[in-house]
Amino acid sequence: MRLVAVQERAPAEHRVAVTPESAKGLIQCGFDVAVEAGAGLEASFPDDEYLEQGVAIERDRAALIESADAWLAVQAPSPEEAEGLRSGSLLMGFLQPYDQHLLVSRLAQKRVSSFAMELLPRTTLAQSMDALSSQASIAGYRAVILAAAYQTKVLPMMTTPAGTIPPARVLVIGAGVAGLQAIATARRLGARVEAYDTRPAVKEQVESLGARFLELDLDVSDGETSGGYAKAQGEEFLERQRALLGERLKDFDIVVTTALVPGMPAPKLLSAAAVDAMHAGAVVMDLAAPNGGNCDLTRADEEVNRDGVRIFGPTNLAAESARGASRMYSRNLLALIRHMAGEDGNIQINLEDELVAGALLTHDGVVTNERIRTLTQETAQ
Ligand code: NAD
């Protein structure tokens, strides 16, 4: 089977789905690997490194896509480019199935078997394939690095002959995968870190990273679903949470927000009034921006300056640490492909396999995921 990767075309997307390291693993599994010339350059992987691993480097992008038995992508390709895939071939990537209805329909019509990495069940068995987690970790790290760079204070306590300056104070709201990495990064940089989450289990994880759990007078005893995600809270709860957080925000130099509830718009946790109480020079890094943001003032991929408080709403932070993010993402794909590879060196689509069936978006001419099928049909009408 021939596995291909091309240069990503989404704006500000610098990652690549196959690295020289993952190509080596794929070739060891018995696959042929071909990559568009320059596909890895923005992630600091020059063509030479691919060639050394036995990867074919090709210039004709359309011909490469047409030659693919499987196209490994980071982001969803355009519907037009996806049309270039042969019937019966495979596509894997963050295909944004909830938004890309036209792409999903075309993939089904073309009889392409497509896998959306967002849909992969996040079970223990799937940990090595969990691209949402790997990229969220990078985003959490990057959020703190950027916030530290934009911040006029230094993060660690510094004791010098000229005296001592106290550490910066960082608040992380939402301590899932991205939030925990943000906490760990801010701690490594020497900041004094506090964090809050509505899932009670998180307190211990926050404390194990050397941060303090921010206690708010809210009942969160029932805050977690059986799947380990946050439960959606009612408007009354959120209003109280906003008010309580608002009283505390003024103490912090950096606020990183990552709060999400699956399938819902991001909860609004930082009001404009609370931001107004923050001191000039403070930085808010709102990682929930792709889902509408946790702060009322956030604008996706823009900086808002509110009387000296800088609010950022980055939507694709992982792409900014493209080499590290690509290494992790390409390993997630390699793990999924290894999981699916049969002894004959082919990728098998076993519909009985929970992970395969979970991630499968289109197969045999139909949209296999029920929820996406309904959404796609509604758009088509
Ligand atoms: P997520 O991106 O859906 O949400 C981020 C965080 O926001 C979560 O911790 C959530 O509790 C929090 N949140 C939601 N509403 C909030 C509010 N009003 N105030 C404050 N915080 C709020 O979550 P995620 O990062 O994808 O991970 C969620 C959980 O799933 C974590 O426990 C994670 O460890 C777990 N997980 C497990 C596996 C696995 O077992 N393989 C893989 C991935 C994630």
XYZ file of C-alpha atoms and ligand atoms in Angstrom:
425
model
C 0.000 0.000 0.000
C 1.152 3.500 -0.779
C 0.771 6.042 2.039
C 1.150 9.699 1.109
C 1.328 13.062 2.834
C 1.220 16.482 1.202
C 1.969 19.977 2.402
C -0.932 21.238 4.502
C -2.827 24.105 2.866
C -4.938 25.431 5.761
C -3.868 28.944 6.803
C -1.170 28.988 9.519
C -0.948 25.210 9.482
C 2.720 24.284 9.771
C 2.434 20.662 10.861
C 2.962 17.611 8.684
C 1.247 14.225 9.090
C 4.302 12.075 8.306
C 7.753 12.817 9.723
C 10.964 11.047 8.735
C 10.710 9.114 12.024
C 7.116 7.971 11.473
C 7.898 7.187 7.823
C 10.585 4.807 9.057
C 8.002 3.036 11.209
C 5.497 2.870 8.348
C 8.108 1.465 5.967
C 9.060 -1.152 8.581
C 5.389 -2.210 8.572
C 5.715 -2.876 4.836
C 4.135 0.290 3.403
C 5.516 2.499 0.644
C 5.628 6.120 1.736
C 5.629 9.172 -0.548
C 5.612 12.818 0.499
C 5.140 16.037 -1.468
C 8.410 17.958 -1.870
C 8.748 20.478 0.951
C 5.807 19.061 2.930
C 7.803 18.910 6.171
C 9.798 22.118 5.786
C 7.629 24.325 8.007
C 7.958 21.699 10.726
C 11.748 21.662 10.197
C 11.862 18.331 8.382
C 13.765 18.844 5.108
C 13.227 16.503 2.154
C 16.698 14.970 2.663
C 15.654 13.482 6.002
C 12.701 11.746 4.351
C 14.886 10.480 1.507
C 17.299 8.970 4.059
C 14.433 6.850 5.414
C 13.456 5.599 1.963
C 10.531 7.959 1.373
C 9.763 9.005 -2.222
C 9.677 12.792 -2.627
C 7.323 13.918 -5.376
C 6.500 17.340 -6.836
C 3.200 16.703 -8.577
C 0.700 17.098 -5.728
C -2.398 16.058 -7.680
C -0.667 12.935 -9.053
C 0.548 12.065 -5.560
C -2.976 12.275 -4.132
C -4.309 10.183 -6.996
C -1.636 7.551 -6.408
C -2.508 7.226 -2.708
C -3.922 4.105 -1.134
C -4.033 6.178 2.032
C -3.673 9.942 2.438
C -2.383 10.907 5.877
C -3.349 14.502 6.608
C -3.285 16.894 9.535
C -6.322 18.990 8.618
C -9.304 18.324 6.387
C -8.428 18.725 2.713
C -10.698 20.798 0.489
C -13.593 18.810 -1.010
C -12.058 19.433 -4.457
C -8.699 17.940 -3.510
C -10.357 15.023 -1.761
C -12.132 14.266 -5.059
C -8.682 13.424 -6.396
C -8.532 10.303 -4.211
C -9.315 7.007 -5.891
C -12.392 5.037 -4.944
C -11.528 2.562 -2.177
C -8.619 4.619 -0.836
C -8.278 5.891 2.749
C -8.012 9.328 4.312
C -6.980 10.021 7.911
C -6.776 13.375 9.674
C -8.543 15.974 11.775
C -11.396 16.061 9.255
C -13.663 18.384 11.311
C -16.669 16.158 10.666
C -19.099 18.455 12.491
C -18.324 21.344 10.144
C -17.108 19.858 6.856
C -20.397 18.474 5.583
C -19.580 18.923 1.892
C -16.267 17.115 2.312
C -17.952 14.262 4.177
C -20.590 13.857 1.428
C -17.955 13.866 -1.306
C -15.819 11.302 0.541
C -18.828 9.018 0.863
C -19.797 9.481 -2.810
C -16.226 8.756 -3.867
C -16.274 5.600 -1.710
C -13.264 6.797 0.260
C -12.869 5.258 3.731
C -12.146 8.225 5.950
C -11.124 8.413 9.595
C -11.588 11.523 11.719
C -9.012 11.628 14.493
C -11.462 13.704 16.559
C -13.854 10.742 16.658
C -11.366 8.143 17.908
C -12.661 6.809 21.245
C -10.352 8.070 23.996
C -10.009 4.730 25.745
C -6.914 3.455 27.522
C -6.139 1.205 24.536
C -6.229 4.241 22.226
C -3.873 6.414 24.269
C -0.983 6.135 21.810
C -3.345 7.152 18.975
C -5.072 9.982 20.823
C -4.239 12.950 18.627
C -6.623 15.289 20.457
C -4.598 14.756 23.620
C -1.175 15.021 22.018
C -2.050 18.273 20.288
C -3.827 19.671 23.365
C -0.653 19.064 25.391
C 1.385 21.071 22.906
C -1.235 23.833 22.925
C -1.176 24.029 26.729
C 2.602 24.303 26.730
C 2.636 26.881 23.956
C -0.048 28.997 25.632
C 2.167 29.546 28.659
C 5.310 30.158 26.622
C 3.486 32.832 24.590
C 1.825 34.373 27.631
C 5.219 34.566 29.351
C 6.671 36.289 26.293
C 3.808 38.833 26.127
C 3.933 39.429 29.884
C 6.028 42.354 31.087
C 6.712 40.571 34.383
C 9.145 37.677 34.674
C 7.654 34.377 35.814
C 10.124 33.107 38.437
C 10.973 34.715 41.700
C 14.346 36.392 41.211
C 16.733 37.210 43.977
C 19.508 39.511 42.840
C 21.820 42.017 44.519
C 19.231 44.605 43.494
C 16.611 42.862 45.572
C 13.933 40.225 45.132
C 10.983 40.173 42.778
C 8.119 37.821 43.511
C 7.002 35.150 41.028
C 4.240 35.934 38.548
C 0.853 34.471 39.358
C -0.824 32.206 36.837
C -4.404 30.931 36.875
C -5.425 27.987 34.707
C -9.167 27.490 34.287
C -10.026 24.021 32.992
C -7.414 21.442 33.947
C -7.898 18.760 31.296
C -5.091 17.728 28.988
C -4.195 21.256 27.804
C -4.708 22.799 31.231
C -2.504 20.287 33.060
C 0.300 20.873 30.566
C -0.145 24.636 31.001
C 0.151 24.196 34.781
C 3.274 22.055 34.441
C 4.886 24.539 32.045
C 4.102 27.557 34.203
C 5.474 25.731 37.244
C 8.689 24.884 35.396
C 9.058 28.559 34.568
C 8.816 29.333 38.264
C 5.374 30.948 38.407
C 2.993 30.600 41.333
C 0.149 28.615 39.785
C -3.466 28.096 40.742
C -6.064 26.154 38.798
C -9.773 25.486 38.773
C -11.946 22.814 37.172
C -15.500 21.603 37.722
C -14.425 17.935 37.768
C -13.613 17.075 41.403
C -11.001 14.455 40.407
C -8.793 17.205 39.009
C -7.856 18.724 42.384
C -5.371 15.958 43.136
C -3.809 16.175 39.648
C -3.394 19.929 39.996
C -1.743 19.553 43.386
C 0.563 16.791 42.159
C 1.978 19.347 39.684
C 2.841 21.726 42.507
C -0.076 24.085 41.868
C -2.840 25.118 44.246
C -6.453 24.239 43.523
C -8.550 27.384 43.582
C -11.463 26.759 45.902
C -14.718 28.353 44.743
C -17.919 28.063 46.726
C -19.687 25.922 44.093
C -21.178 22.439 44.345
C -19.311 20.325 41.781
C -19.833 16.928 43.416
C -21.696 15.852 40.262
C -19.380 17.598 37.776
C -18.087 14.636 35.774
C -19.676 12.278 33.214
C -18.981 8.542 33.325
C -16.683 9.139 30.320
C -14.445 11.432 32.393
C -15.579 14.709 30.802
C -17.117 17.769 32.440
C -20.896 17.847 32.714
C -22.604 20.852 31.196
C -23.546 23.258 33.974
C -26.720 25.335 33.984
C -26.737 29.096 33.475
C -27.303 29.728 37.203
C -24.132 27.783 38.094
C -22.113 29.540 35.385
C -23.314 32.931 36.530
C -22.140 32.200 40.052
C -18.858 30.783 38.747
C -18.298 33.948 36.690
C -18.972 36.105 39.736
C -16.645 34.092 42.014
C -13.858 33.955 39.432
C -14.348 37.667 38.785
C -13.471 38.405 42.426
C -10.180 36.499 42.069
C -8.964 37.447 38.603
C -7.392 40.718 39.657
C -4.682 38.766 41.535
C -3.285 37.116 38.410
C -0.742 38.132 35.793
C -1.575 35.336 33.352
C -4.893 33.536 32.952
C -5.014 30.487 30.686
C -8.524 29.221 29.982
C -9.197 25.811 28.448
C -12.697 24.994 29.767
C -14.769 22.885 27.383
C -17.780 20.619 27.535
C -17.911 18.137 24.633
C -20.421 19.035 21.950
C -21.283 22.436 23.507
C -20.124 26.014 22.986
C -17.366 26.894 25.475
C -18.786 28.083 28.820
C -18.387 31.826 29.301
C -16.386 32.165 32.515
C -14.622 35.530 32.268
C -16.898 38.531 31.968
C -15.791 41.865 30.530
C -16.242 43.367 33.991
C -13.865 40.782 35.500
C -11.260 41.596 32.859
C -11.710 45.294 33.645
C -10.688 44.529 37.226
C -7.404 42.926 36.071
C -4.257 45.010 36.102
C -2.691 46.502 32.985
C -0.072 44.139 31.600
C -2.026 40.989 32.492
C -2.451 38.420 29.721
C -5.442 36.152 29.051
C -4.767 33.204 26.766
C -8.129 31.726 25.788
C -7.619 28.243 24.349
C -11.362 27.721 24.103
C -11.438 30.263 21.244
C -12.247 27.636 18.562
C -15.459 26.882 20.494
C -16.409 30.511 21.082
C -13.994 31.281 23.939
C -14.245 31.256 27.748
C -13.936 35.041 27.893
C -16.625 37.418 26.665
C -13.986 39.569 24.977
C -12.112 36.835 23.082
C -11.891 37.097 19.302
C -10.591 34.060 17.439
C -7.001 34.468 16.269
C -6.892 38.103 17.314
C -5.484 40.123 20.167
C -7.893 42.335 22.069
C -6.332 45.009 24.242
C -8.683 46.107 26.998
C -7.051 48.985 28.888
C -3.723 47.193 28.879
C -5.053 43.665 29.520
C -4.176 41.605 26.449
C -6.611 38.849 25.491
C -5.556 36.276 22.900
C -7.812 33.711 21.242
C -5.467 31.346 19.376
C -7.255 28.572 17.495
C -4.345 26.390 16.434
C -1.503 26.725 18.905
C -0.182 23.228 18.259
C 0.717 24.287 14.702
C 3.011 26.971 16.129
C 5.224 24.316 17.730
C 5.092 22.465 14.447
C 8.051 20.137 14.860
C 7.085 18.835 18.278
C 3.390 18.685 17.373
C 4.107 16.837 14.102
C 6.297 14.308 15.870
C 3.505 13.494 18.264
C 0.693 13.568 15.702
C 2.578 11.408 13.201
C 3.202 8.868 15.975
C -0.539 8.867 16.756
C -1.238 8.034 13.095
C 1.502 5.387 13.061
C -0.018 3.755 16.152
C -3.486 3.728 14.570
C -2.137 2.266 11.314
C -0.156 -0.389 13.221
C -3.340 -1.226 15.086
C -5.171 -1.703 11.773
C -2.404 -3.345 9.732
C -2.986 -6.968 8.803
C -0.233 -9.515 8.452
C -0.229 -8.973 4.691
C 0.945 -5.366 5.179
C -2.456 -3.897 4.303
C -4.674 -1.645 6.367
C -7.789 -3.600 7.318
C -11.061 -1.928 8.208
C -12.492 -4.169 10.902
C -15.891 -2.749 11.745
C -16.001 -4.915 14.879
C -13.022 -3.026 16.280
C -14.222 -0.322 18.672
C -11.449 2.133 17.783
C -11.737 1.652 14.033
C -15.534 1.865 14.042
C -15.397 4.911 16.334
C -13.052 6.911 14.126
C -14.582 5.785 10.829
C -16.454 8.592 9.120
C -17.204 7.276 5.623
C -16.903 3.761 4.204
C -18.383 1.805 1.322
C -20.245 4.812 -0.031
C -21.983 5.832 3.205
C -21.379 8.166 6.142
C -20.882 5.552 8.829
C -21.054 7.851 11.865
C -24.731 8.230 12.677
C -24.607 11.724 14.132
C -22.519 13.083 11.256
C -24.772 11.305 8.741
C -27.790 13.182 10.116
C -25.943 16.507 10.047
C -24.699 15.901 6.503
C -28.197 14.951 5.288
C -29.691 18.060 6.907
C -27.149 20.263 5.086
C -27.854 18.549 1.776
C -31.607 19.254 2.032
P -11.940 19.076 27.465
O -11.062 19.690 26.439
O -13.301 18.600 27.070
O -12.156 20.181 28.625
C -11.086 20.838 29.239
C -11.337 20.984 30.716
O -12.344 21.971 30.958
C -11.837 19.710 31.399
O -10.935 19.358 32.415
C -13.194 20.104 31.956
O -13.487 19.459 33.170
C -13.019 21.591 32.133
N -14.254 22.382 32.296
C -15.440 22.260 31.657
N -16.313 23.168 32.098
C -15.690 23.910 33.050
C -16.054 25.003 33.854
N -17.280 25.539 33.821
N -15.134 25.506 34.711
C -13.875 24.982 34.785
N -13.476 23.944 34.029
C -14.364 23.403 33.180
O -11.221 17.928 28.244
P -9.930 17.077 27.848
O -8.726 17.874 28.108
O -10.119 16.569 26.481
O -9.943 15.874 28.883
C -11.041 15.579 29.716
C -10.740 14.365 30.534
O -10.604 13.211 29.733
C -9.481 14.443 31.364
O -9.713 13.845 32.594
C -8.527 13.605 30.630
O -7.507 13.085 31.439
C -9.432 12.536 30.141
N -8.831 11.842 29.039
C -8.620 10.498 29.158
C -8.012 9.801 28.137
C -7.754 8.349 28.234
O -8.045 7.741 29.205
N -7.233 7.748 27.191
C -7.628 10.454 26.996
C -7.866 11.813 26.897
C -8.478 12.500 27.924
